Short mmCIF file of C-alpha atoms and ligand atoms in Angstrom, two decimals:
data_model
loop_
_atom_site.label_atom_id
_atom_site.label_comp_id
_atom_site.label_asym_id
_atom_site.label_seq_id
_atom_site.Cartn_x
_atom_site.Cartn_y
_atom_site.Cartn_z
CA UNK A 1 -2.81 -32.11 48.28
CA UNK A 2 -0.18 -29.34 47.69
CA UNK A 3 2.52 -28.63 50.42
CA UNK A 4 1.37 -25.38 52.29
CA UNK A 5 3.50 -22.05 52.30
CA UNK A 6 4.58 -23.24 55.55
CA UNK A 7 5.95 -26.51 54.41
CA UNK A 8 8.20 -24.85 51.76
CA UNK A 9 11.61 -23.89 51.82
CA UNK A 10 13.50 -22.01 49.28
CA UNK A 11 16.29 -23.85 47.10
CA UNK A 12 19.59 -22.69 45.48
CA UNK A 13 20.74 -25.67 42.96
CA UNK A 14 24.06 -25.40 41.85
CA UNK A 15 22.61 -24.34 38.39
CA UNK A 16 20.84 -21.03 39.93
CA UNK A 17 24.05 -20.12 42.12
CA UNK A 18 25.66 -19.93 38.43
CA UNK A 19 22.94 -17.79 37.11
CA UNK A 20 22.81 -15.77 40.26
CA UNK A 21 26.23 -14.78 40.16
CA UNK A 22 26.28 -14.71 36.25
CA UNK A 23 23.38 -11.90 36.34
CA UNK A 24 25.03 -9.64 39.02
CA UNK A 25 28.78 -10.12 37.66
CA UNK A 26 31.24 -12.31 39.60
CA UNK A 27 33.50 -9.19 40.47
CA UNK A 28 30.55 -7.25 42.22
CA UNK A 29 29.59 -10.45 43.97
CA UNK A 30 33.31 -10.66 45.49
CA UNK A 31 33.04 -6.81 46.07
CA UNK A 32 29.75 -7.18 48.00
CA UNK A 33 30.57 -10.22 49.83
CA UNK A 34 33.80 -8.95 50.86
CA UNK A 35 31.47 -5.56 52.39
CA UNK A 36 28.97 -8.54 53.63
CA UNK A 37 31.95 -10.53 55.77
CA UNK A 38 33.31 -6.72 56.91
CA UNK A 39 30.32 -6.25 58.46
CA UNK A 40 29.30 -9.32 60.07
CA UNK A 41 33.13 -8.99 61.39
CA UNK A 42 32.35 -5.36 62.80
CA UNK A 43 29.60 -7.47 64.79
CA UNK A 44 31.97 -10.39 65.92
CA UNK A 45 30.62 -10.32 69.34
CA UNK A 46 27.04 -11.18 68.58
CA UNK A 47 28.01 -14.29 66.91
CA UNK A 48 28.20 -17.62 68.29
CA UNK A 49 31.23 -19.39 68.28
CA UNK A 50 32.52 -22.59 68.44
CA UNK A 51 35.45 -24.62 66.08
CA UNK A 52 34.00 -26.69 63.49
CA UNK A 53 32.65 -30.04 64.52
CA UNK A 54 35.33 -32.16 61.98
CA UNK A 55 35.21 -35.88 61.38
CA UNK A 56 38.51 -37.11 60.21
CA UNK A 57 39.31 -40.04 58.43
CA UNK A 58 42.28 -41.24 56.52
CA UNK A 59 41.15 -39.63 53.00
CA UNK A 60 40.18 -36.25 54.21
CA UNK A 61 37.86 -34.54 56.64
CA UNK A 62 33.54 -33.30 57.00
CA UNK A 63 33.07 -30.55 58.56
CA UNK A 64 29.78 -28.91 59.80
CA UNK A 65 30.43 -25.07 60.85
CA UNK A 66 27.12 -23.75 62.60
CA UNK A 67 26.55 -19.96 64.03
CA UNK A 68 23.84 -17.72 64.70
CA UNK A 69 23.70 -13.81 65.51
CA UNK A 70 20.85 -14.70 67.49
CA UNK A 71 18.19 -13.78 64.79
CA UNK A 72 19.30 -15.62 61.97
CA UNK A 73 20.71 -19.30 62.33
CA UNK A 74 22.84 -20.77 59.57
CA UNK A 75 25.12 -24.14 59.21
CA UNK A 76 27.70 -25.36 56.51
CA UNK A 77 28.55 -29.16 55.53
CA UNK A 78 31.68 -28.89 54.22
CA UNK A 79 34.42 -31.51 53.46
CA UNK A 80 37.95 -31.40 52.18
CA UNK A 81 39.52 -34.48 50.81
CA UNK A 82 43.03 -34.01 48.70
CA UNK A 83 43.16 -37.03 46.67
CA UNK A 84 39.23 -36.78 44.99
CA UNK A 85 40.71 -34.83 42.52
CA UNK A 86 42.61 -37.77 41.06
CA UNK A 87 39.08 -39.60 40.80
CA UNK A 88 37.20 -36.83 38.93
CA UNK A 89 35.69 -34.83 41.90
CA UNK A 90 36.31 -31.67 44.11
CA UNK A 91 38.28 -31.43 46.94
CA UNK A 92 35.67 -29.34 48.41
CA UNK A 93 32.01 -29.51 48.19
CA UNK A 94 29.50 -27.75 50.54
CA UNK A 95 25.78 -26.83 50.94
CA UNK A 96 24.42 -24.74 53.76
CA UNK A 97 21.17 -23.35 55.29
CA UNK A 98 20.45 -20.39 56.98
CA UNK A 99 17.38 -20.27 59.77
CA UNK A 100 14.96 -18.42 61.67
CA UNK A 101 16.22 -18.27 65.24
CA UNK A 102 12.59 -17.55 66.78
CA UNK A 103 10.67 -20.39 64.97
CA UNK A 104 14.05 -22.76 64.47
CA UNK A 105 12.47 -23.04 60.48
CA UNK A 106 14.82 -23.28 57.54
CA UNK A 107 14.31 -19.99 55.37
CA UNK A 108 17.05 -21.18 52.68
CA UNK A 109 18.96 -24.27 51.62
CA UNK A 110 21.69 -23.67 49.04
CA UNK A 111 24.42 -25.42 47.15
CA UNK A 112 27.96 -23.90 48.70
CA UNK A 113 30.64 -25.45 47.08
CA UNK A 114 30.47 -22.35 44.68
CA UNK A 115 29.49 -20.33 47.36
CA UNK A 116 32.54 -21.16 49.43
CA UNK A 117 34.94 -20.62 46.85
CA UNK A 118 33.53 -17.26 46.60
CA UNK A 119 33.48 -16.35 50.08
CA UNK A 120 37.15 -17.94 50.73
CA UNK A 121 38.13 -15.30 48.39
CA UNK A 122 36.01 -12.20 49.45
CA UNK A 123 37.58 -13.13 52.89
CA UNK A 124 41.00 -13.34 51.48
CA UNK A 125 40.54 -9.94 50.10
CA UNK A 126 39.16 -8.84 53.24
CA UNK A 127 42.15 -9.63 55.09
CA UNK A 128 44.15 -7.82 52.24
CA UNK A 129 42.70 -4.73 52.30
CA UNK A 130 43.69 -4.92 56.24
CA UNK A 131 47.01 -6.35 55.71
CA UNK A 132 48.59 -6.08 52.74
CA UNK A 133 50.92 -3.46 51.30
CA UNK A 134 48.58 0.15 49.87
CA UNK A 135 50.25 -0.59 46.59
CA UNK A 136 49.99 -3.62 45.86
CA UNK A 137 49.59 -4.94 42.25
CA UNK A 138 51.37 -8.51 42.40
CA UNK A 139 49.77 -11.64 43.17
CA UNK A 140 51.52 -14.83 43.70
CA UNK A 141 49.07 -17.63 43.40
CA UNK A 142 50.49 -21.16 44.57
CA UNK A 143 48.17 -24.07 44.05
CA UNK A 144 45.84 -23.39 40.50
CA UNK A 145 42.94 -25.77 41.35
CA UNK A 146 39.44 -24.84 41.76
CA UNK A 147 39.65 -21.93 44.23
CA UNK A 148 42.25 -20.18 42.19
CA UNK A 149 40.38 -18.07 39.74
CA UNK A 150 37.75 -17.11 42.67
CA UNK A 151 41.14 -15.66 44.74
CA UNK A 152 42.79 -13.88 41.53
CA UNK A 153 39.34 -11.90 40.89
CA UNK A 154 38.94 -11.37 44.68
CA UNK A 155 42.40 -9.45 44.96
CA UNK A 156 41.85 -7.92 41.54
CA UNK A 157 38.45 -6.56 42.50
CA UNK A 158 38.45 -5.81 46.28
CA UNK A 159 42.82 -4.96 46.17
CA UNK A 160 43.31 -3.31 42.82
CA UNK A 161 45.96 -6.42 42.06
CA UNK A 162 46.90 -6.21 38.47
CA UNK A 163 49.23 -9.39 38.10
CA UNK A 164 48.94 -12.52 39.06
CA UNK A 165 52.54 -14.79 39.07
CA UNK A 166 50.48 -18.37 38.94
CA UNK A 167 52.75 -21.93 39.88
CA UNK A 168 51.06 -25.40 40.37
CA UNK A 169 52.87 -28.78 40.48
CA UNK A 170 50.25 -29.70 37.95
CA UNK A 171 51.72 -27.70 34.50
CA UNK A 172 47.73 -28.51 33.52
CA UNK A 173 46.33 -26.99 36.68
CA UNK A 174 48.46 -23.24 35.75
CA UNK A 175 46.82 -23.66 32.43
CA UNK A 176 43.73 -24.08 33.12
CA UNK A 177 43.69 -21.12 35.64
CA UNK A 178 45.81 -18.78 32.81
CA UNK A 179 42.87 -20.35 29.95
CA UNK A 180 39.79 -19.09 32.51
CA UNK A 181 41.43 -15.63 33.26
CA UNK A 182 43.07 -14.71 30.08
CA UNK A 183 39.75 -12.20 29.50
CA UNK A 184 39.60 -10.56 33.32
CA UNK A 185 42.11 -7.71 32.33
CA UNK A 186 44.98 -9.47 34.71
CA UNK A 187 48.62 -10.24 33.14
CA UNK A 188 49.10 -13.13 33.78
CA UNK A 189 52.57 -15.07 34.22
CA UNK A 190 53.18 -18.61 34.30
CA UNK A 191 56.06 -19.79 36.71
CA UNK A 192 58.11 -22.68 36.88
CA UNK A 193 58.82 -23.10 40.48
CA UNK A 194 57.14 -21.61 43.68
CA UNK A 195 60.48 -19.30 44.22
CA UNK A 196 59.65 -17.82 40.50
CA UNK A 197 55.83 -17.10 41.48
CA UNK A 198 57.06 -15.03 44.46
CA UNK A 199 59.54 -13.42 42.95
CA UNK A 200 58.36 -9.39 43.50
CA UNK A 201 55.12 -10.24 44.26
CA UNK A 202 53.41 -8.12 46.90
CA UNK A 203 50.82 -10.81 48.24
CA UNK A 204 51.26 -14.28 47.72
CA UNK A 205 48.23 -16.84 48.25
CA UNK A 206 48.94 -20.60 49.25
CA UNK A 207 45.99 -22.47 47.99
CA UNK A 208 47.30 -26.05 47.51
CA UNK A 209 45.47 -29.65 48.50
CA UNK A 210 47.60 -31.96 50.42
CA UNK A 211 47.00 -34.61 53.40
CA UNK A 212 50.24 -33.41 54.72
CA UNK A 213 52.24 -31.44 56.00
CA UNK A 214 53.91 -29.66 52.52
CA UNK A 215 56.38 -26.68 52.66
CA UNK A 216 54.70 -24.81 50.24
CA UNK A 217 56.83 -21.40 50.88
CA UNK A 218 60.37 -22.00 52.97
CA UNK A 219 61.13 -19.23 54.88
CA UNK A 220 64.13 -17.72 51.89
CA UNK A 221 61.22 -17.47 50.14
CA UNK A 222 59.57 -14.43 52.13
CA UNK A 223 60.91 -11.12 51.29
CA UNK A 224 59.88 -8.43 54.24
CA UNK A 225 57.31 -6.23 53.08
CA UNK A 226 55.32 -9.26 52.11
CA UNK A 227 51.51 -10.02 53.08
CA UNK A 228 51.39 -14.16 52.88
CA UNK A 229 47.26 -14.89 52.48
CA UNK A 230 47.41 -18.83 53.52
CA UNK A 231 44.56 -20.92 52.75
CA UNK A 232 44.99 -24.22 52.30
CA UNK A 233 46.57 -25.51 55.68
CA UNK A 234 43.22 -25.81 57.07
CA UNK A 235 43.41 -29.41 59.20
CA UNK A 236 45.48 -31.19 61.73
CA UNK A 237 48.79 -32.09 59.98
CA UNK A 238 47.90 -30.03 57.22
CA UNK A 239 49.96 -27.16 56.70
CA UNK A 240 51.56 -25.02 53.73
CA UNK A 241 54.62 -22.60 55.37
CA UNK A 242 57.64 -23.72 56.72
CA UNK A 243 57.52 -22.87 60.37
CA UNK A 244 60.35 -19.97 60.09
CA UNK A 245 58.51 -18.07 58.63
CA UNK A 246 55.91 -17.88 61.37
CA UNK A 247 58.78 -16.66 63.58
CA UNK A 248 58.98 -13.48 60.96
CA UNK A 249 55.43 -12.70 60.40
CA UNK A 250 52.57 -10.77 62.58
CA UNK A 251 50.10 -13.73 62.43
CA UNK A 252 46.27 -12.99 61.94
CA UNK A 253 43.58 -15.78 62.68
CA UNK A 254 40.06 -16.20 62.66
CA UNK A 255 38.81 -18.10 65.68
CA UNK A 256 41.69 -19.01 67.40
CA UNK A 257 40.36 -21.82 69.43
CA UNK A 258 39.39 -23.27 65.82
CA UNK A 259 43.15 -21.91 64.14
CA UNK A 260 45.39 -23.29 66.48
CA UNK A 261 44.07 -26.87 65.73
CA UNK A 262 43.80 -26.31 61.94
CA UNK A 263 45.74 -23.68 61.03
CA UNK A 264 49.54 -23.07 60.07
CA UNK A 265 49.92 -22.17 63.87
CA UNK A 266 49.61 -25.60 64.56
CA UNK A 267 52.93 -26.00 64.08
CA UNK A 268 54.02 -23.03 67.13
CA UNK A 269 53.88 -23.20 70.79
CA UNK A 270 50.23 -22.39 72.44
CA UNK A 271 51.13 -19.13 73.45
CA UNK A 272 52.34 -18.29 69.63
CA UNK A 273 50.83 -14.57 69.82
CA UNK A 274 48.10 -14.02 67.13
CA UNK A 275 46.00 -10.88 66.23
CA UNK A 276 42.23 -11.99 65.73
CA UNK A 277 41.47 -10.38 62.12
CA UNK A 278 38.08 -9.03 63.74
CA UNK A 279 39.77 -6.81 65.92
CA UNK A 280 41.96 -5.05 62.60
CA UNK A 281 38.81 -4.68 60.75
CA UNK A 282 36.34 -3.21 64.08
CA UNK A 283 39.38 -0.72 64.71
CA UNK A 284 40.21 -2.44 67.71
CA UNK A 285 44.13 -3.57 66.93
CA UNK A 286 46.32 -2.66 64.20
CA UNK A 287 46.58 -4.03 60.89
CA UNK A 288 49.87 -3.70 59.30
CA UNK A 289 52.08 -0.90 60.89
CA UNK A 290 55.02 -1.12 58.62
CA UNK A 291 56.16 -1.54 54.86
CA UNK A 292 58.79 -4.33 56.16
CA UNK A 293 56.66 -6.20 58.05
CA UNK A 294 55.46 -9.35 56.70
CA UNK A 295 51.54 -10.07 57.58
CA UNK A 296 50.28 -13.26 57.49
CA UNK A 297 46.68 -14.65 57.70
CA UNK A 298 46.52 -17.70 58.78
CA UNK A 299 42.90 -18.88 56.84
CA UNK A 300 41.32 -21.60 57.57
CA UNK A 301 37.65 -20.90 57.70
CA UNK A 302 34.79 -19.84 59.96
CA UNK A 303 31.70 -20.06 59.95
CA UNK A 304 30.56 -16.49 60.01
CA UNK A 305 32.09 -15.72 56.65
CA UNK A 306 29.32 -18.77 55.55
CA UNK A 307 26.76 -16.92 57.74
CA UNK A 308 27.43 -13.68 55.91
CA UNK A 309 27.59 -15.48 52.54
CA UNK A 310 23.99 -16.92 53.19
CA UNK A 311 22.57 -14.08 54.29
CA UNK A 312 23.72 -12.23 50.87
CA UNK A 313 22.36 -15.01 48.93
CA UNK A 314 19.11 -14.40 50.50
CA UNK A 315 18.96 -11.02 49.66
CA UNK A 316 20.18 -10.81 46.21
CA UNK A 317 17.34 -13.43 45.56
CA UNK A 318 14.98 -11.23 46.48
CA UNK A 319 12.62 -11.60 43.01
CA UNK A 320 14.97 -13.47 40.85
CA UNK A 321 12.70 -16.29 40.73
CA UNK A 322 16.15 -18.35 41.02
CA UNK A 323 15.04 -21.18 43.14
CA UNK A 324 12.75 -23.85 43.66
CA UNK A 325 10.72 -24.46 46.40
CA UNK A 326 11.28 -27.54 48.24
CA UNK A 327 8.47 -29.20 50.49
CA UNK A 328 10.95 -30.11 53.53
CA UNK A 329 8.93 -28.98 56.41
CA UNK A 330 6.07 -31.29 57.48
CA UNK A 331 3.09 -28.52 58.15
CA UNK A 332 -0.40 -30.67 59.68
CA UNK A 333 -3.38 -28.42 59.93
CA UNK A 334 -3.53 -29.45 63.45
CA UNK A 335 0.48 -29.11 64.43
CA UNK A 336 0.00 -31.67 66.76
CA UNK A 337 -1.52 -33.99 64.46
CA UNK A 338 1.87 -34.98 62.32
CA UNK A 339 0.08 -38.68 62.69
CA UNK A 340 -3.08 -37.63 61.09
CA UNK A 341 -1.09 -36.06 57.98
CA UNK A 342 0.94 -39.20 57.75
CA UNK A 343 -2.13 -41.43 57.95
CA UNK A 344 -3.87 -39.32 55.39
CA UNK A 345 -1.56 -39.57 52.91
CA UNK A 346 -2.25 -43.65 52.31
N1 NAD B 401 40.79 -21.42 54.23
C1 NAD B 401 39.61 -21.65 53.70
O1 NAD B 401 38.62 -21.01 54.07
C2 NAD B 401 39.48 -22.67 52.62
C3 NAD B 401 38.29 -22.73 51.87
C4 NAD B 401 38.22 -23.63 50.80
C5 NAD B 401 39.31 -24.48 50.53
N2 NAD B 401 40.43 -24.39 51.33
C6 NAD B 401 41.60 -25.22 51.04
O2 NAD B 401 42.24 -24.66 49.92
C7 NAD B 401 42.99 -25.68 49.25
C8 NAD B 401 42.73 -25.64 47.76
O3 NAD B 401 41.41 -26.04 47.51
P1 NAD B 401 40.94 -26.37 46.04
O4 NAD B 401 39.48 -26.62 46.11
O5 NAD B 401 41.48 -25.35 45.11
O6 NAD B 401 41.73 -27.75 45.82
P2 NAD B 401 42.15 -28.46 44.41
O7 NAD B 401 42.44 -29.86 44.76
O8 NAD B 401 41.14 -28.16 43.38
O9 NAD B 401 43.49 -27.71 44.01
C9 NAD B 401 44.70 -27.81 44.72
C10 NAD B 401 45.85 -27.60 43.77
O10 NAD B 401 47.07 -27.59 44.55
C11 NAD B 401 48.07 -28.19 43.72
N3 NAD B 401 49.19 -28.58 44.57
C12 NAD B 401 49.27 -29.61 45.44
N4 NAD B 401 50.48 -29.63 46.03
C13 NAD B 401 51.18 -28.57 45.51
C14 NAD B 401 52.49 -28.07 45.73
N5 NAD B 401 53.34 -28.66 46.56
N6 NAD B 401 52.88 -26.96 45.04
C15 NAD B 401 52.03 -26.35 44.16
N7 NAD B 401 50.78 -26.80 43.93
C16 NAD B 401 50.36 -27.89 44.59
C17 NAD B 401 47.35 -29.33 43.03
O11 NAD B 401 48.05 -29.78 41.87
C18 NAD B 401 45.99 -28.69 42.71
O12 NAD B 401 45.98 -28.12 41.41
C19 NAD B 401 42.57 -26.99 49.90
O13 NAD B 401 43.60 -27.41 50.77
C20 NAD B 401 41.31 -26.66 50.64
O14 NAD B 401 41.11 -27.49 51.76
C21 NAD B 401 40.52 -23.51 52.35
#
């Protein structure tokens, strides 16, 4: 017999993500999920929150980051680990699922590692449009591996960022970022050192992998004016900014409870004052206040920017036939017969 409507739950592959995003144009999907995370930050409050369940190990770290606005139920599995790059996989891979709060039943499972990439970015641009100079054109991007292009077309379509100053360690890593975005209208420059990248750049993104603590940007590095968009200190003992320059900067965080253990704050004092970002964006503390004063979001991740991104990939696949429907819920005619159904099937 055929699984029953009720058994079936709606699946994005990786292969339908690319079509998804492919049909509505990458730059409006960062636009909209950058509105999408706004808004579910407007309605912070209604959220659950918790930090990230993570399970270390010596290679890297899995994460799952679960939250609900009581209506609508959603989890990521996430995990980060440095060195699979060397062995022909991502750093990052994720999938997620979004439920219905009143019956607890899936009502989407999706791949995320694309999905994340995007919604790091939207985020980072979120953050931006808060935080970052009016005028800004200049990108710095630090680190060119696979969220790289996802943050340059973020800034570019959310910021109005014209120019992106790209460094990686990895000569191969610029090139392939320069190769993918030599068509998105952005003038590009390829740097030799960090201190080139930053050199007059309005924003500059740290987006490097690294089971360590790395000093990505030293603090001579940091002109004032600056708005530093950090993303890839996002684990204990994993951090990108020398601490100096945390001394300089207004600091903005997502969860602090989940920051201070993962993010470049780490590194300060527990009472190392920090702005939570959805206070800027519901009008309920100030963003930047100053052309000199250097902003600095301290990104690591949260889960409502994965509830917000599931909840737009719902929507937007409203009648795109782009996913298959998988029989993961076990649905007897009887509901309290789940024996019967098994013993039926011999
Ligand atoms: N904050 C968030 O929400 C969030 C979300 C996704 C990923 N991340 C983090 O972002 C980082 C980048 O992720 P990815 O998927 O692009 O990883 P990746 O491994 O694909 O790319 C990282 C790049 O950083 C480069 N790099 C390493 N050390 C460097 C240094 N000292 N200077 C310059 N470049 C250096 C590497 O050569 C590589 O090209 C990771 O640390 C990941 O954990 C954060």
């Amino acid at each position: 017999m055929p699984p029953s409507q009720k058994a079936l739950v709606p699946f994005v592959s990786v292969e339908n993500m690319m079509r998804l995003v492919h049909a509505i144009g990458i730059e409006t999907v960062l636009a909209e999920l950058t509105d999408a995370i706004e808004a579910d930050f407007v309605r912070w409050a209604l959220f659950d929150k918790t930090p990230r369940v993570a399970s270390h190990s010596r290679d890297g770290v899995i994460e799952l980051m679960p939250t609900s606005d009581g209506e609508t139920y959603s989890f990521k599995y996430v995990n980060g680990h440095p060195k699979n790059m060397g062995s022909g996989l991502q750093t990052v891979t994720a999938f997620g699922l979004l439920a219905d709060v009143s019956t607890g039943y899936p009502v989407l499972i999706t791949e995320m590692t694309l999905l994340t990439a995007l919604r790091t970015a939207a985020t980072s641009a979120m953050a931006a449009r808060h935080l970052a100079p009016r005028d800004a054109r200049v990108l710095a991007l630090i680190g060119n591996g696979a969220q790289a292009e996802f943050q340059a077309l973020a800034m570019k379509a959310v910021n109005g960022i014209d120019t992106v100053r790209l460094y990686d360690i990895d000569p191969r890593a610029t090139e392939k970022t320069r190769r993918n975005l030599k068509n998105s209208g952005l003038r590009l420059i390829v740097c030799r050192s960090a201190e080139e990248a930053v050199e007059g750049a309005d924003i500059v993104t740290t987006c490097t992998a690294d089971k360590q603590r790395a000093t990505i940007l030293s603090d001579n590095m940091v002109g004032a004016g600056v708005h530093i968009n950090a993303i890839g200190g996002d684990c204990p003992g994993k951090t990108e900014l020398h601490p100096d320059i945390l001394l300089r900067a207004d600091t903005f965080v997502e969860y602090p409870p989940q920051t201070r253990v993962e993010g470049e704050i780490q590194q300060m004092p527990a009472d190392y004052p920090v702005t939570e970002l959805w206070k800027v964006i519901a009008g309920e503390a100030p963003g930047r206040r100053e052309a000199g004063q250097i902003t600095l979001f301290d990104s690591v991740g949260f889960a409502v920017e994965d509830f917000s991104a599931l909840a737009y990939v719902r929507a937007r696949l409203k009648d795109t036939g782009l996913c298959a429907m998988l029989d993961m819920i076990a649905d007897p005619d009887d509901p309290r017969d789940l024996f019967g159904m098994l013993q039926r099937a011999q």
